[in-house]
Every structure is written in C-alpha cells, then in structure tokens.
C-alpha cells in the first residue's frame, strides 16, 4: 500500500481577512471607476487589471493555489495563456469592422 502524505499548512485569521479586505477595496475601486468620465478603452483596461488582481487573490488564497505543487500552477498558467490568446484573436477583428 502506498502512503499518502498530506502537507498541512497552518492558516492564521490575519491573512484571509487581509485578502478579503483587499477584495472589498478593489471592488469599491471598480465601482468608483464606473463614475469616472474616461474613454471606454481606458476604463476597460483598468477594469480588467483590477479584475485580474482580484482573481489572483481568490485563486491563490481562497482556492489554496499558494500551497499546491508548482506543476499545478504551471498548468493553470498555460490554460490562462491559451484563454488570453483565444480572447485576443476573437476580438482582434473589431478594429477592421469600421
């Protein structure tokens, strides 16, 4: 029989609370961005940047990617990279429609 060794990581209450407060601040920042009078492109870039930071917080801390093997992180990065390429290719023809 093979033995399964689990790694236990001790979590304090401080880290998840700080991450949660960071998510709240970033959400408030996103809502505040909606009221600014900037171009659609700038608004979209800022919103995507804030959303990327928020999703990184969620994946690393609440989905415990921080404690997973490095290989799992690499596979997730490849999947997100593929998604980004497909997203860019899908929307790249918008500049040629006008």
PDB file of N, CA and C in Angstrom:
ATOM      1  N   UNK A   1       0.826  -1.177   0.000  1.00  0.00           N
ATOM      2  CA  UNK A   1       0.000   0.000   0.000  1.00  0.00           C
ATOM      3  C   UNK A   1       0.875   1.247   0.000  1.00  0.00           C
ATOM      4  N   UNK A   2       0.438   2.206  -0.701  1.00  0.00           N
ATOM      5  CA  UNK A   2       1.197   3.455  -0.741  1.00  0.00           C
ATOM      6  C   UNK A   2       0.669   4.395   0.334  1.00  0.00           C
ATOM      7  N   UNK A   3       1.599   5.087   0.892  1.00  0.00           N
ATOM      8  CA  UNK A   3       1.222   6.048   1.923  1.00  0.00           C
ATOM      9  C   UNK A   3       0.969   7.406   1.286  1.00  0.00           C
ATOM     10  N   UNK A   4      -0.046   8.045   1.766  1.00  0.00           N
ATOM     11  CA  UNK A   4      -0.377   9.376   1.259  1.00  0.00           C
ATOM     12  C   UNK A   4       0.057  10.399   2.304  1.00  0.00           C
ATOM     13  N   UNK A   5       1.001  11.219   1.924  1.00  0.00           N
ATOM     14  CA  UNK A   5       1.496  12.248   2.836  1.00  0.00           C
ATOM     15  C   UNK A   5       0.834  13.568   2.496  1.00  0.00           C
ATOM     16  N   UNK A   6       0.110  14.078   3.429  1.00  0.00           N
ATOM     17  CA  UNK A   6      -0.537  15.372   3.231  1.00  0.00           C
ATOM     18  C   UNK A   6       0.288  16.454   3.911  1.00  0.00           C
ATOM     19  N   UNK A   7       0.367  17.559   3.231  1.00  0.00           N
ATOM     20  CA  UNK A   7       1.013  18.710   3.838  1.00  0.00           C
ATOM     21  C   UNK A   7      -0.065  19.566   4.492  1.00  0.00           C
ATOM     22  N   UNK A   8       0.133  19.818   5.741  1.00  0.00           N
ATOM     23  CA  UNK A   8      -0.811  20.676   6.454  1.00  0.00           C
ATOM     24  C   UNK A   8      -0.192  22.055   6.585  1.00  0.00           C
ATOM     25  N   UNK A   9      -0.965  23.037   6.280  1.00  0.00           N
ATOM     26  CA  UNK A   9      -0.483  24.398   6.429  1.00  0.00           C
ATOM     27  C   UNK A   9      -1.369  25.108   7.434  1.00  0.00           C
ATOM     28  N   UNK A  10      -0.719  25.760   8.331  1.00  0.00           N
ATOM     29  CA  UNK A  10      -1.430  26.489   9.367  1.00  0.00           C
ATOM     30  C   UNK A  10      -1.844  27.853   8.827  1.00  0.00           C
ATOM     31  N   UNK A  11      -3.103  28.126   8.907  1.00  0.00           N
ATOM     32  CA  UNK A  11      -3.597  29.427   8.477  1.00  0.00           C
ATOM     33  C   UNK A  11      -3.980  30.255   9.694  1.00  0.00           C
ATOM     34  N   UNK A  12      -3.500  31.456   9.694  1.00  0.00           N
ATOM     35  CA  UNK A  12      -3.950  32.379  10.721  1.00  0.00           C
ATOM     36  C   UNK A  12      -5.167  33.114  10.179  1.00  0.00           C
ATOM     37  N   UNK A  13      -5.851  33.770  11.041  1.00  0.00           N
ATOM     38  CA  UNK A  13      -7.016  34.531  10.601  1.00  0.00           C
ATOM     39  C   UNK A  13      -6.624  35.832   9.923  1.00  0.00           C
ATOM     40  N   UNK A  14      -5.409  36.258  10.155  1.00  0.00           N
ATOM     41  CA  UNK A  14      -4.969  37.552   9.639  1.00  0.00           C
ATOM     42  C   UNK A  14      -4.911  37.568   8.114  1.00  0.00           C
ATOM     43  N   UNK A  15      -4.325  36.549   7.517  1.00  0.00           N
ATOM     44  CA  UNK A  15      -4.129  36.547   6.063  1.00  0.00           C
ATOM     45  C   UNK A  15      -5.446  36.529   5.275  1.00  0.00           C
ATOM     46  N   UNK A  16      -6.387  35.622   5.556  1.00  0.00           N
ATOM     47  CA  UNK A  16      -7.656  35.674   4.805  1.00  0.00           C
ATOM     48  C   UNK A  16      -8.441  36.953   5.018  1.00  0.00           C
ATOM     49  N   UNK A  17      -8.361  37.511   6.205  1.00  0.00           N
ATOM     50  CA  UNK A  17      -9.078  38.765   6.465  1.00  0.00           C
ATOM     51  C   UNK A  17      -8.459  39.901   5.655  1.00  0.00           C
ATOM     52  N   UNK A  18      -7.132  39.948   5.587  1.00  0.00           N
ATOM     53  CA  UNK A  18      -6.472  40.986   4.778  1.00  0.00           C
ATOM     54  C   UNK A  18      -6.792  40.819   3.295  1.00  0.00           C
ATOM     55  N   UNK A  19      -6.827  39.575   2.818  1.00  0.00           N
ATOM     56  CA  UNK A  19      -7.180  39.326   1.420  1.00  0.00           C
ATOM     57  C   UNK A  19      -8.625  39.759   1.167  1.00  0.00           C
ATOM     58  N   UNK A  20      -9.514  39.420   2.089  1.00  0.00           N
ATOM     59  CA  UNK A  20     -10.910  39.830   1.948  1.00  0.00           C
ATOM     60  C   UNK A  20     -11.041  41.346   1.923  1.00  0.00           C
ATOM     61  N   UNK A  21     -10.342  42.025   2.809  1.00  0.00           N
ATOM     62  CA  UNK A  21     -10.394  43.495   2.814  1.00  0.00           C
ATOM     63  C   UNK A  21      -9.814  44.075   1.524  1.00  0.00           C
ATOM     64  N   UNK A  22      -8.762  43.437   1.000  1.00  0.00           N
ATOM     65  CA  UNK A  22      -8.226  43.859  -0.292  1.00  0.00           C
ATOM     66  C   UNK A  22      -9.243  43.695  -1.410  1.00  0.00           C
ATOM     67  N   UNK A  23      -9.991  42.581  -1.378  1.00  0.00           N
ATOM     68  CA  UNK A  23     -11.034  42.375  -2.383  1.00  0.00           C
ATOM     69  C   UNK A  23     -12.146  43.411  -2.258  1.00  0.00           C
ATOM     70  N   UNK A  24     -12.489  43.764  -1.043  1.00  0.00           N
ATOM     71  CA  UNK A  24     -13.521  44.792  -0.836  1.00  0.00           C
ATOM     72  C   UNK A  24     -13.040  46.137  -1.373  1.00  0.00           C
ATOM     73  N   UNK A  25     -11.802  46.497  -1.081  1.00  0.00           N
ATOM     74  CA  UNK A  25     -11.256  47.768  -1.566  1.00  0.00           C
ATOM     75  C   UNK A  25     -11.211  47.781  -3.097  1.00  0.00           C
ATOM     76  N   UNK A  26     -10.785  46.675  -3.692  1.00  0.00           N
ATOM     77  CA  UNK A  26     -10.735  46.621  -5.159  1.00  0.00           C
ATOM     78  C   UNK A  26     -12.130  46.668  -5.780  1.00  0.00           C
ATOM     79  N   UNK A  27     -13.114  46.085  -5.115  1.00  0.00           N
ATOM     80  CA  UNK A  27     -14.494  46.165  -5.605  1.00  0.00           C
ATOM     81  C   UNK A  27     -15.012  47.598  -5.531  1.00  0.00           C
ATOM     82  N   UNK A  28     -14.717  48.277  -4.443  1.00  0.00           N
ATOM     83  CA  UNK A  28     -15.115  49.681  -4.319  1.00  0.00           C
ATOM     84  C   UNK A  28     -14.420  50.522  -5.389  1.00  0.00           C
ATOM     85  N   UNK A  29     -13.162  50.213  -5.655  1.00  0.00           N
ATOM     86  CA  UNK A  29     -12.420  50.914  -6.701  1.00  0.00           C
ATOM     87  C   UNK A  29     -13.050  50.673  -8.075  1.00  0.00           C
ATOM     88  N   UNK A  30     -13.484  49.459  -8.322  1.00  0.00           N
ATOM     89  CA  UNK A  30     -14.142  49.143  -9.594  1.00  0.00           C
ATOM     90  C   UNK A  30     -15.452  49.909  -9.742  1.00  0.00           C
ATOM     91  N   UNK A  31     -16.224  49.961  -8.681  1.00  0.00           N
ATOM     92  CA  UNK A  31     -17.493  50.701  -8.723  1.00  0.00           C
ATOM     93  C   UNK A  31     -17.227  52.193  -8.894  1.00  0.00           C
ATOM     94  N   UNK A  32     -16.203  52.699  -8.223  1.00  0.00           N
ATOM     95  CA  UNK A  32     -15.843  54.113  -8.379  1.00  0.00           C
ATOM     96  C   UNK A  32     -15.385  54.434  -9.786  1.00  0.00           C
ATOM     97  N   UNK A  33     -14.754  53.480 -10.441  1.00  0.00           N
ATOM     98  CA  UNK A  33     -14.308  53.663 -11.819  1.00  0.00           C
ATOM     99  C   UNK A  33     -15.484  53.886 -12.763  1.00  0.00           C
ATOM    100  N   UNK A  34     -16.605  53.269 -12.457  1.00  0.00           N
ATOM    101  CA  UNK A  34     -17.782  53.415 -13.317  1.00  0.00           C
ATOM    102  C   UNK A  34     -18.273  54.859 -13.364  1.00  0.00           C
ATOM    103  N   UNK A  35     -17.997  55.615 -12.333  1.00  0.00           N
ATOM    104  CA  UNK A  35     -18.442  57.002 -12.295  1.00  0.00           C
ATOM    105  C   UNK A  35     -17.478  57.986 -12.932  1.00  0.00           C
ATOM    106  N   UNK A  36     -16.279  57.536 -13.293  1.00  0.00           N
ATOM    107  CA  UNK A  36     -15.309  58.437 -13.908  1.00  0.00           C
ATOM    108  C   UNK A  36     -15.645  58.687 -15.372  1.00  0.00           C
ATOM    109  N   UNK A  37     -15.262  59.840 -15.843  1.00  0.00           N
ATOM    110  CA  UNK A  37     -15.524  60.203 -17.224  1.00  0.00           C
ATOM    111  C   UNK A  37     -14.231  60.031 -18.029  1.00  0.00           C
ATOM    112  N   UNK A  38     -13.898  58.768 -18.347  1.00  0.00           N
ATOM    113  CA  UNK A  38     -12.708  58.446 -19.142  1.00  0.00           C
ATOM    114  C   UNK A  38     -13.162  57.671 -20.373  1.00  0.00           C
ATOM    115  N   UNK A  39     -12.252  57.496 -21.300  1.00  0.00           N
ATOM    116  CA  UNK A  39     -12.613  56.774 -22.523  1.00  0.00           C
ATOM    117  C   UNK A  39     -12.933  55.319 -22.201  1.00  0.00           C
ATOM    118  N   UNK A  40     -13.641  54.691 -23.101  1.00  0.00           N
ATOM    119  CA  UNK A  40     -14.044  53.303 -22.902  1.00  0.00           C
ATOM    120  C   UNK A  40     -12.840  52.377 -22.852  1.00  0.00           C
ATOM    121  N   UNK A  41     -11.824  52.658 -23.641  1.00  0.00           N
ATOM    122  CA  UNK A  41     -10.631  51.815 -23.668  1.00  0.00           C
ATOM    123  C   UNK A  41      -9.890  51.875 -22.345  1.00  0.00           C
ATOM    124  N   UNK A  42      -9.702  53.067 -21.817  1.00  0.00           N
ATOM    125  CA  UNK A  42      -9.008  53.225 -20.531  1.00  0.00           C
ATOM    126  C   UNK A  42      -9.818  52.574 -19.423  1.00  0.00           C
ATOM    127  N   UNK A  43     -11.109  52.789 -19.433  1.00  0.00           N
ATOM    128  CA  UNK A  43     -11.978  52.195 -18.423  1.00  0.00           C
ATOM    129  C   UNK A  43     -11.917  50.671 -18.475  1.00  0.00           C
ATOM    130  N   UNK A  44     -11.915  50.110 -19.671  1.00  0.00           N
ATOM    131  CA  UNK A  44     -11.849  48.660 -19.839  1.00  0.00           C
ATOM    132  C   UNK A  44     -10.513  48.101 -19.367  1.00  0.00           C
ATOM    133  N   UNK A  45      -9.429  48.778 -19.696  1.00  0.00           N
ATOM    134  CA  UNK A  45      -8.108  48.315 -19.268  1.00  0.00           C
ATOM    135  C   UNK A  45      -7.970  48.349 -17.745  1.00  0.00           C
ATOM    136  N   UNK A  46      -8.452  49.405 -17.126  1.00  0.00           N
ATOM    137  CA  UNK A  46      -8.378  49.498 -15.668  1.00  0.00           C
ATOM    138  C   UNK A  46      -9.268  48.435 -15.025  1.00  0.00           C
ATOM    139  N   UNK A  47     -10.459  48.239 -15.563  1.00  0.00           N
ATOM    140  CA  UNK A  47     -11.370  47.234 -15.006  1.00  0.00           C
ATOM    141  C   UNK A  47     -10.781  45.829 -15.140  1.00  0.00           C
ATOM    142  N   UNK A  48     -10.172  45.511 -16.287  1.00  0.00           N
ATOM    143  CA  UNK A  48      -9.545  44.197 -16.467  1.00  0.00           C
ATOM    144  C   UNK A  48      -8.343  44.021 -15.536  1.00  0.00           C
ATOM    145  N   UNK A  49      -7.598  45.074 -15.310  1.00  0.00           N
ATOM    146  CA  UNK A  49      -6.457  44.992 -14.400  1.00  0.00           C
ATOM    147  C   UNK A  49      -6.918  44.711 -12.974  1.00  0.00           C
ATOM    148  N   UNK A  50      -7.930  45.437 -12.540  1.00  0.00           N
ATOM    149  CA  UNK A  50      -8.459  45.225 -11.195  1.00  0.00           C
ATOM    150  C   UNK A  50      -9.055  43.821 -11.075  1.00  0.00           C
ATOM    151  N   UNK A  51      -9.771  43.369 -12.093  1.00  0.00           N
ATOM    152  CA  UNK A  51     -10.354  42.027 -12.064  1.00  0.00           C
ATOM    153  C   UNK A  51      -9.271  40.953 -12.038  1.00  0.00           C
ATOM    154  N   UNK A  52      -8.172  41.186 -12.721  1.00  0.00           N
ATOM    155  CA  UNK A  52      -7.071  40.214 -12.710  1.00  0.00           C
ATOM    156  C   UNK A  52      -6.443  40.108 -11.324  1.00  0.00           C
ATOM    157  N   UNK A  53      -6.263  41.235 -10.681  1.00  0.00           N
ATOM    158  CA  UNK A  53      -5.699  41.226  -9.324  1.00  0.00           C
ATOM    159  C   UNK A  53      -6.663  40.521  -8.365  1.00  0.00           C
ATOM    160  N   UNK A  54      -7.946  40.809  -8.482  1.00  0.00           N
ATOM    161  CA  UNK A  54      -8.932  40.167  -7.618  1.00  0.00           C
ATOM    162  C   UNK A  54      -8.985  38.661  -7.845  1.00  0.00           C
ATOM    163  N   UNK A  55      -8.944  38.238  -9.091  1.00  0.00           N
ATOM    164  CA  UNK A  55      -8.985  36.794  -9.355  1.00  0.00           C
ATOM    165  C   UNK A  55      -7.712  36.109  -8.875  1.00  0.00           C
ATOM    166  N   UNK A  56      -6.583  36.808  -8.936  1.00  0.00           N
ATOM    167  CA  UNK A  56      -5.343  36.245  -8.403  1.00  0.00           C
ATOM    168  C   UNK A  56      -5.449  36.046  -6.896  1.00  0.00           C
ATOM    169  N   UNK A  57      -6.010  37.007  -6.189  1.00  0.00           N
ATOM    170  CA  UNK A  57      -6.224  36.856  -4.745  1.00  0.00           C
ATOM    171  C   UNK A  57      -7.091  35.645  -4.445  1.00  0.00           C
ATOM    172  N   UNK A  58      -8.197  35.525  -5.165  1.00  0.00           N
ATOM    173  CA  UNK A  58      -9.135  34.432  -4.908  1.00  0.00           C
ATOM    174  C   UNK A  58      -8.484  33.080  -5.180  1.00  0.00           C
ATOM    175  N   UNK A  59      -7.809  32.958  -6.312  1.00  0.00           N
ATOM    176  CA  UNK A  59      -7.201  31.676  -6.674  1.00  0.00           C
ATOM    177  C   UNK A  59      -6.067  31.321  -5.714  1.00  0.00           C
ATOM    178  N   UNK A  60      -5.227  32.271  -5.380  1.00  0.00           N
ATOM    179  CA  UNK A  60      -4.070  31.962  -4.528  1.00  0.00           C
ATOM    180  C   UNK A  60      -4.450  31.683  -3.072  1.00  0.00           C
ATOM    181  N   UNK A  61      -5.378  32.423  -2.520  1.00  0.00           N
ATOM    182  CA  UNK A  61      -5.631  32.306  -1.091  1.00  0.00           C
ATOM    183  C   UNK A  61      -6.870  31.493  -0.760  1.00  0.00           C
ATOM    184  N   UNK A  62      -7.984  31.745  -1.435  1.00  0.00           N
ATOM    185  CA  UNK A  62      -9.209  31.036  -1.081  1.00  0.00           C
ATOM    186  C   UNK A  62      -9.323  29.685  -1.770  1.00  0.00           C
ATOM    187  N   UNK A  63      -8.649  29.497  -2.904  1.00  0.00           N
ATOM    188  CA  UNK A  63      -8.628  28.195  -3.572  1.00  0.00           C
ATOM    189  C   UNK A  63      -7.308  27.473  -3.296  1.00  0.00           C
ATOM    190  N   UNK A  64      -6.477  28.026  -2.437  1.00  0.00           N
ATOM    191  CA  UNK A  64      -5.256  27.418  -1.913  1.00  0.00           C
ATOM    192  C   UNK A  64      -4.223  27.060  -2.981  1.00  0.00           C
ATOM    193  N   UNK A  65      -4.179  27.798  -4.076  1.00  0.00           N
ATOM    194  CA  UNK A  65      -3.148  27.558  -5.078  1.00  0.00           C
ATOM    195  C   UNK A  65      -1.769  27.880  -4.515  1.00  0.00           C
ATOM    196  N   UNK A  66      -1.725  28.727  -3.530  1.00  0.00           N
ATOM    197  CA  UNK A  66      -0.468  29.097  -2.896  1.00  0.00           C
ATOM    198  C   UNK A  66       0.248  27.883  -2.294  1.00  0.00           C
ATOM    199  N   UNK A  67      -0.527  26.877  -1.906  1.00  0.00           N
ATOM    200  CA  UNK A  67       0.036  25.706  -1.245  1.00  0.00           C
ATOM    201  C   UNK A  67       0.114  24.478  -2.157  1.00  0.00           C
ATOM    202  N   UNK A  68      -0.232  24.612  -3.423  1.00  0.00           N
ATOM    203  CA  UNK A  68      -0.183  23.490  -4.361  1.00  0.00           C
ATOM    204  C   UNK A  68       1.210  23.331  -4.947  1.00  0.00           C
ATOM    205  N   UNK A  69       1.403  22.218  -5.662  1.00  0.00           N
ATOM    206  CA  UNK A  69       2.672  21.979  -6.343  1.00  0.00           C
ATOM    207  C   UNK A  69       2.888  23.013  -7.436  1.00  0.00           C
ATOM    208  N   UNK A  70       4.137  23.216  -7.797  1.00  0.00           N
ATOM    209  CA  UNK A  70       4.499  24.189  -8.828  1.00  0.00           C
ATOM    210  C   UNK A  70       3.933  23.765 -10.183  1.00  0.00           C
ATOM    211  N   UNK A  71       3.846  22.460 -10.437  1.00  0.00           N
ATOM    212  CA  UNK A  71       3.345  21.958 -11.709  1.00  0.00           C
ATOM    213  C   UNK A  71       1.885  22.366 -11.932  1.00  0.00           C
ATOM    214  N   UNK A  72       1.093  22.339 -10.873  1.00  0.00           N
ATOM    215  CA  UNK A  72      -0.305  22.751 -10.980  1.00  0.00           C
ATOM    216  C   UNK A  72      -0.410  24.220 -11.357  1.00  0.00           C
ATOM    217  N   UNK A  73       0.453  25.039 -10.797  1.00  0.00           N
ATOM    218  CA  UNK A  73       0.479  26.463 -11.124  1.00  0.00           C
ATOM    219  C   UNK A  73       0.863  26.668 -12.587  1.00  0.00           C
ATOM    220  N   UNK A  74       1.811  25.872 -13.080  1.00  0.00           N
ATOM    221  CA  UNK A  74       2.226  25.974 -14.479  1.00  0.00           C
ATOM    222  C   UNK A  74       1.075  25.597 -15.411  1.00  0.00           C
ATOM    223  N   UNK A  75       0.362  24.521 -15.088  1.00  0.00           N
ATOM    224  CA  UNK A  75      -0.779  24.121 -15.914  1.00  0.00           C
ATOM    225  C   UNK A  75      -1.876  25.189 -15.915  1.00  0.00           C
ATOM    226  N   UNK A  76      -2.124  25.790 -14.775  1.00  0.00           N
ATOM    227  CA  UNK A  76      -3.112  26.870 -14.704  1.00  0.00           C
ATOM    228  C   UNK A  76      -2.668  28.058 -15.545  1.00  0.00           C
ATOM    229  N   UNK A  77      -1.378  28.380 -15.487  1.00  0.00           N
ATOM    230  CA  UNK A  77      -0.849  29.472 -16.312  1.00  0.00           C
ATOM    231  C   UNK A  77      -0.987  29.182 -17.799  1.00  0.00           C
ATOM    232  N   UNK A  78      -0.745  27.925 -18.203  1.00  0.00           N
ATOM    233  CA  UNK A  78      -0.919  27.548 -19.619  1.00  0.00           C
ATOM    234  C   UNK A  78      -2.375  27.683 -20.049  1.00  0.00           C
ATOM    235  N   UNK A  79      -3.281  27.268 -19.192  1.00  0.00           N
ATOM    236  CA  UNK A  79      -4.707  27.382 -19.513  1.00  0.00           C
ATOM    237  C   UNK A  79      -5.121  28.848 -19.639  1.00  0.00           C
ATOM    238  N   UNK A  80      -4.651  29.682 -18.721  1.00  0.00           N
ATOM    239  CA  UNK A  80      -4.987  31.103 -18.788  1.00  0.00           C
ATOM    240  C   UNK A  80      -4.326  31.777 -19.985  1.00  0.00           C
ATOM    241  N   UNK A  81      -3.118  31.353 -20.325  1.00  0.00           N
ATOM    242  CA  UNK A  81      -2.454  31.880 -21.514  1.00  0.00           C
ATOM    243  C   UNK A  81      -3.206  31.521 -22.789  1.00  0.00           C
ATOM    244  N   UNK A  82      -3.669  30.275 -22.868  1.00  0.00           N
ATOM    245  CA  UNK A  82      -4.467  29.852 -24.021  1.00  0.00           C
ATOM    246  C   UNK A  82      -5.758  30.657 -24.100  1.00  0.00           C
ATOM    247  N   UNK A  83      -6.398  30.867 -22.955  1.00  0.00           N
ATOM    248  CA  UNK A  83      -7.612  31.679 -22.919  1.00  0.00           C
ATOM    249  C   UNK A  83      -7.339  33.094 -23.402  1.00  0.00           C
ATOM    250  N   UNK A  84      -6.223  33.663 -22.987  1.00  0.00           N
ATOM    251  CA  UNK A  84      -5.877  35.028 -23.396  1.00  0.00           C
ATOM    252  C   UNK A  84      -5.644  35.104 -24.900  1.00  0.00           C
ATOM    253  N   UNK A  85      -4.958  34.129 -25.467  1.00  0.00           N
ATOM    254  CA  UNK A  85      -4.712  34.125 -26.916  1.00  0.00           C
ATOM    255  C   UNK A  85      -6.028  34.013 -27.677  1.00  0.00           C
ATOM    256  N   UNK A  86      -6.902  33.115 -27.250  1.00  0.00           N
ATOM    257  CA  UNK A  86      -8.204  32.965 -27.911  1.00  0.00           C
ATOM    258  C   UNK A  86      -9.020  34.250 -27.776  1.00  0.00           C
ATOM    259  N   UNK A  87      -8.991  34.863 -26.612  1.00  0.00           N
ATOM    260  CA  UNK A  87      -9.713  36.112 -26.372  1.00  0.00           C
ATOM    261  C   UNK A  87      -9.193  37.223 -27.273  1.00  0.00           C
ATOM    262  N   UNK A  88      -7.883  37.346 -27.385  1.00  0.00           N
ATOM    263  CA  UNK A  88      -7.277  38.382 -28.229  1.00  0.00           C
ATOM    264  C   UNK A  88      -7.606  38.141 -29.695  1.00  0.00           C
ATOM    265  N   UNK A  89      -7.503  36.910 -30.146  1.00  0.00           N
ATOM    266  CA  UNK A  89      -7.817  36.610 -31.543  1.00  0.00           C
ATOM    267  C   UNK A  89      -9.291  36.830 -31.847  1.00  0.00           C
ATOM    268  N   UNK A  90     -10.146  36.504 -30.893  1.00  0.00           N
ATOM    269  CA  UNK A  90     -11.577  36.660 -31.114  1.00  0.00           C
ATOM    270  C   UNK A  90     -11.962  38.129 -31.270  1.00  0.00           C
ATOM    271  N   UNK A  91     -11.351  39.006 -30.490  1.00  0.00           N
ATOM    272  CA  UNK A  91     -11.707  40.412 -30.535  1.00  0.00           C
ATOM    273  C   UNK A  91     -10.790  41.258 -31.413  1.00  0.00           C
ATOM    274  N   UNK A  92      -9.790  40.644 -32.029  1.00  0.00           N
ATOM    275  CA  UNK A  92      -8.857  41.429 -32.829  1.00  0.00           C
ATOM    276  C   UNK A  92      -9.476  41.963 -34.114  1.00  0.00           C
ATOM    277  N   UNK A  93     -10.528  41.322 -34.604  1.00  0.00           N
ATOM    278  CA  UNK A  93     -11.097  41.801 -35.861  1.00  0.00           C
ATOM    279  C   UNK A  93     -12.045  42.987 -35.672  1.00  0.00           C
ATOM    280  N   UNK A  94     -12.297  43.415 -34.448  1.00  0.00           N
ATOM    281  CA  UNK A  94     -13.162  44.577 -34.222  1.00  0.00           C
ATOM    282  C   UNK A  94     -12.566  45.851 -34.824  1.00  0.00           C
ATOM    283  N   UNK A  95     -11.269  45.956 -34.860  1.00  0.00           N
ATOM    284  CA  UNK A  95     -10.659  47.162 -35.428  1.00  0.00           C
ATOM    285  C   UNK A  95     -10.838  47.235 -36.947  1.00  0.00           C
ATOM    286  N   UNK A  96     -11.134  46.114 -37.579  1.00  0.00           N
ATOM    287  CA  UNK A  96     -11.325  46.098 -39.033  1.00  0.00           C
ATOM    288  C   UNK A  96     -12.778  46.221 -39.435  1.00  0.00           C
ATOM    289  N   UNK A  97     -13.700  46.313 -38.495  1.00  0.00           N
ATOM    290  CA  UNK A  97     -15.120  46.355 -38.836  1.00  0.00           C
ATOM    291  C   UNK A  97     -15.618  47.754 -39.168  1.00  0.00           C
ATOM    292  N   UNK A  98     -14.887  48.793 -38.874  1.00  0.00           N
ATOM    293  CA  UNK A  98     -15.384  50.155 -39.102  1.00  0.00           C
ATOM    294  C   UNK A  98     -14.850  50.706 -40.346  1.00  0.00           C
TER     295      UNK A  98
END
